[in-house]
Amino acid sequence: MRVYCKECGGKGRIASRDELSREFARLYCQCLSPACGHSWVANLTFSHTLSPSAQAVDRLLFDRLRDLSRSQQRELFDQLGALPSIS
Ligand SMILES: [Zn+2]
């Protein structure tokens, strides 16, 4: 990922990153121009999904199941267990 110095317009480098969450990181940047020497922090954030992860549906289903009460879960699994197996 390329970063540019806002003071001189030159190329910068990301010296380190602080991963605050999966969706937010702080990038510690340094200008590569010796005549400038500007250093700064940029934020890298998740914006929005263009195409959903194949894992998203599984996770959604799992989260929904987990939110059910124990008795609702048992009822559901009893029903699933009662389904004829496809062979
Ligand atoms: Zn600079």
PDB file of C-alpha atoms and ligand atoms in Angstrom:
ATOM      1  CA  MET A   1       0.000   0.000   0.000  1.00  0.00           C
ATOM      2  CA  ARG A   2       1.432   3.354  -1.071  1.00  0.00           C
ATOM      3  CA  VAL A   3       1.185   6.393   1.187  1.00  0.00           C
ATOM      4  CA  TYR A   4       2.074   9.953   0.326  1.00  0.00           C
ATOM      5  CA  CYS A   5       3.230  12.787   2.524  1.00  0.00           C
ATOM      6  CA  LYS A   6       0.653  15.567   2.676  1.00  0.00           C
ATOM      7  CA  GLU A   7       3.363  18.149   3.416  1.00  0.00           C
ATOM      8  CA  CYS A   8       5.696  17.610   0.442  1.00  0.00           C
ATOM      9  CA  GLY A   9       3.715  15.156  -1.742  1.00  0.00           C
ATOM     10  CA  GLY A  10       6.592  12.650  -1.675  1.00  0.00           C
ATOM     11  CA  LYS A  11       6.390   8.938  -1.048  1.00  0.00           C
ATOM     12  CA  GLY A  12       6.040   7.761   2.503  1.00  0.00           C
ATOM     13  CA  ARG A  13       6.503   4.410   4.177  1.00  0.00           C
ATOM     14  CA  ILE A  14       4.363   2.668   6.763  1.00  0.00           C
ATOM     15  CA  ALA A  15       6.761   2.136   9.661  1.00  0.00           C
ATOM     16  CA  SER A  16       4.318   0.210  11.814  1.00  0.00           C
ATOM     17  CA  ARG A  17       0.652  -0.507  12.242  1.00  0.00           C
ATOM     18  CA  ASP A  18      -1.489  -0.747  15.328  1.00  0.00           C
ATOM     19  CA  GLU A  19      -4.302  -3.230  14.697  1.00  0.00           C
ATOM     20  CA  LEU A  20      -7.061  -1.956  16.966  1.00  0.00           C
ATOM     21  CA  SER A  21      -9.669  -4.322  15.536  1.00  0.00           C
ATOM     22  CA  ARG A  22     -10.293  -6.358  12.397  1.00  0.00           C
ATOM     23  CA  GLU A  23     -11.841  -3.279  10.865  1.00  0.00           C
ATOM     24  CA  PHE A  24      -9.591  -0.525  12.130  1.00  0.00           C
ATOM     25  CA  ALA A  25      -5.811  -0.004  12.088  1.00  0.00           C
ATOM     26  CA  ARG A  26      -3.595   2.968  12.767  1.00  0.00           C
ATOM     27  CA  LEU A  27      -0.735   3.296  10.289  1.00  0.00           C
ATOM     28  CA  TYR A  28       2.394   5.062  11.512  1.00  0.00           C
ATOM     29  CA  CYS A  29       3.921   6.681   8.428  1.00  0.00           C
ATOM     30  CA  GLN A  30       7.171   8.440   7.649  1.00  0.00           C
ATOM     31  CA  CYS A  31       8.010  10.652   4.692  1.00  0.00           C
ATOM     32  CA  LEU A  32      10.947   9.201   2.735  1.00  0.00           C
ATOM     33  CA  SER A  33      12.268  12.620   1.714  1.00  0.00           C
ATOM     34  CA  PRO A  34      15.223  13.495   3.975  1.00  0.00           C
ATOM     35  CA  ALA A  35      14.494  17.178   3.338  1.00  0.00           C
ATOM     36  CA  CYS A  36      11.005  16.763   4.804  1.00  0.00           C
ATOM     37  CA  GLY A  37      11.020  14.200   7.593  1.00  0.00           C
ATOM     38  CA  HIS A  38       7.295  14.483   8.276  1.00  0.00           C
ATOM     39  CA  SER A  39       5.814  11.589  10.224  1.00  0.00           C
ATOM     40  CA  TRP A  40       2.099  11.015  10.709  1.00  0.00           C
ATOM     41  CA  VAL A  41      -0.644   8.605  11.596  1.00  0.00           C
ATOM     42  CA  ALA A  42      -3.243   7.467   9.046  1.00  0.00           C
ATOM     43  CA  ASN A  43      -6.344   5.435   9.806  1.00  0.00           C
ATOM     44  CA  LEU A  44      -7.228   2.352   7.780  1.00  0.00           C
ATOM     45  CA  THR A  45     -10.856   1.353   8.168  1.00  0.00           C
ATOM     46  CA  PHE A  46     -13.191  -1.185   6.642  1.00  0.00           C
ATOM     47  CA  SER A  47     -15.750   0.551   4.444  1.00  0.00           C
ATOM     48  CA  HIS A  48     -18.284  -1.881   2.998  1.00  0.00           C
ATOM     49  CA  THR A  49     -18.655  -5.324   1.490  1.00  0.00           C
ATOM     50  CA  LEU A  50     -18.775  -5.707  -2.295  1.00  0.00           C
ATOM     51  CA  SER A  51     -19.300  -9.463  -2.373  1.00  0.00           C
ATOM     52  CA  PRO A  52     -20.135 -11.474   0.755  1.00  0.00           C
ATOM     53  CA  SER A  53     -17.767 -14.091   2.140  1.00  0.00           C
ATOM     54  CA  ALA A  54     -18.808 -17.681   1.535  1.00  0.00           C
ATOM     55  CA  GLN A  55     -18.343 -18.126   5.276  1.00  0.00           C
ATOM     56  CA  ALA A  56     -20.827 -15.339   6.082  1.00  0.00           C
ATOM     57  CA  VAL A  57     -23.914 -17.499   5.571  1.00  0.00           C
ATOM     58  CA  ASP A  58     -22.549 -20.261   7.828  1.00  0.00           C
ATOM     59  CA  ARG A  59     -21.654 -17.721  10.477  1.00  0.00           C
ATOM     60  CA  LEU A  60     -25.062 -16.058  10.252  1.00  0.00           C
ATOM     61  CA  LEU A  61     -26.748 -19.417  10.693  1.00  0.00           C
ATOM     62  CA  PHE A  62     -24.493 -20.293  13.631  1.00  0.00           C
ATOM     63  CA  ASP A  63     -25.155 -16.943  15.322  1.00  0.00           C
ATOM     64  CA  ARG A  64     -28.905 -17.376  14.887  1.00  0.00           C
ATOM     65  CA  LEU A  65     -28.743 -20.889  16.358  1.00  0.00           C
ATOM     66  CA  ARG A  66     -26.648 -19.704  19.298  1.00  0.00           C
ATOM     67  CA  ASP A  67     -29.198 -16.988  20.092  1.00  0.00           C
ATOM     68  CA  LEU A  68     -31.971 -19.572  20.432  1.00  0.00           C
ATOM     69  CA  SER A  69     -32.883 -20.863  23.885  1.00  0.00           C
ATOM     70  CA  ARG A  70     -31.662 -24.341  24.894  1.00  0.00           C
ATOM     71  CA  SER A  71     -35.154 -25.780  24.472  1.00  0.00           C
ATOM     72  CA  GLN A  72     -35.536 -24.205  21.002  1.00  0.00           C
ATOM     73  CA  GLN A  73     -32.123 -25.616  20.013  1.00  0.00           C
ATOM     74  CA  ARG A  74     -33.065 -29.068  21.306  1.00  0.00           C
ATOM     75  CA  GLU A  75     -36.390 -28.940  19.446  1.00  0.00           C
ATOM     76  CA  LEU A  76     -34.621 -27.935  16.224  1.00  0.00           C
ATOM     77  CA  PHE A  77     -31.962 -30.641  16.484  1.00  0.00           C
ATOM     78  CA  ASP A  78     -34.602 -33.222  17.344  1.00  0.00           C
ATOM     79  CA  GLN A  79     -36.420 -32.258  14.148  1.00  0.00           C
ATOM     80  CA  LEU A  80     -33.192 -32.404  12.131  1.00  0.00           C
ATOM     81  CA  GLY A  81     -32.352 -35.780  13.645  1.00  0.00           C
ATOM     82  CA  ALA A  82     -35.810 -36.978  12.648  1.00  0.00           C
ATOM     83  CA  LEU A  83     -35.247 -36.112   8.997  1.00  0.00           C
ATOM     84  CA  PRO A  84     -34.784 -39.093   6.708  1.00  0.00           C
ATOM     85  CA  SER A  85     -31.148 -39.362   5.621  1.00  0.00           C
ATOM     86  CA  ILE A  86     -30.461 -38.700   1.951  1.00  0.00           C
ATOM     87  CA  SER A  87     -28.396 -41.417   0.330  1.00  0.00           C
TER      88      SER A  87
HETATM   89 ZN    ZN B   1       7.241  14.908   3.185  1.00  0.00          ZN
END
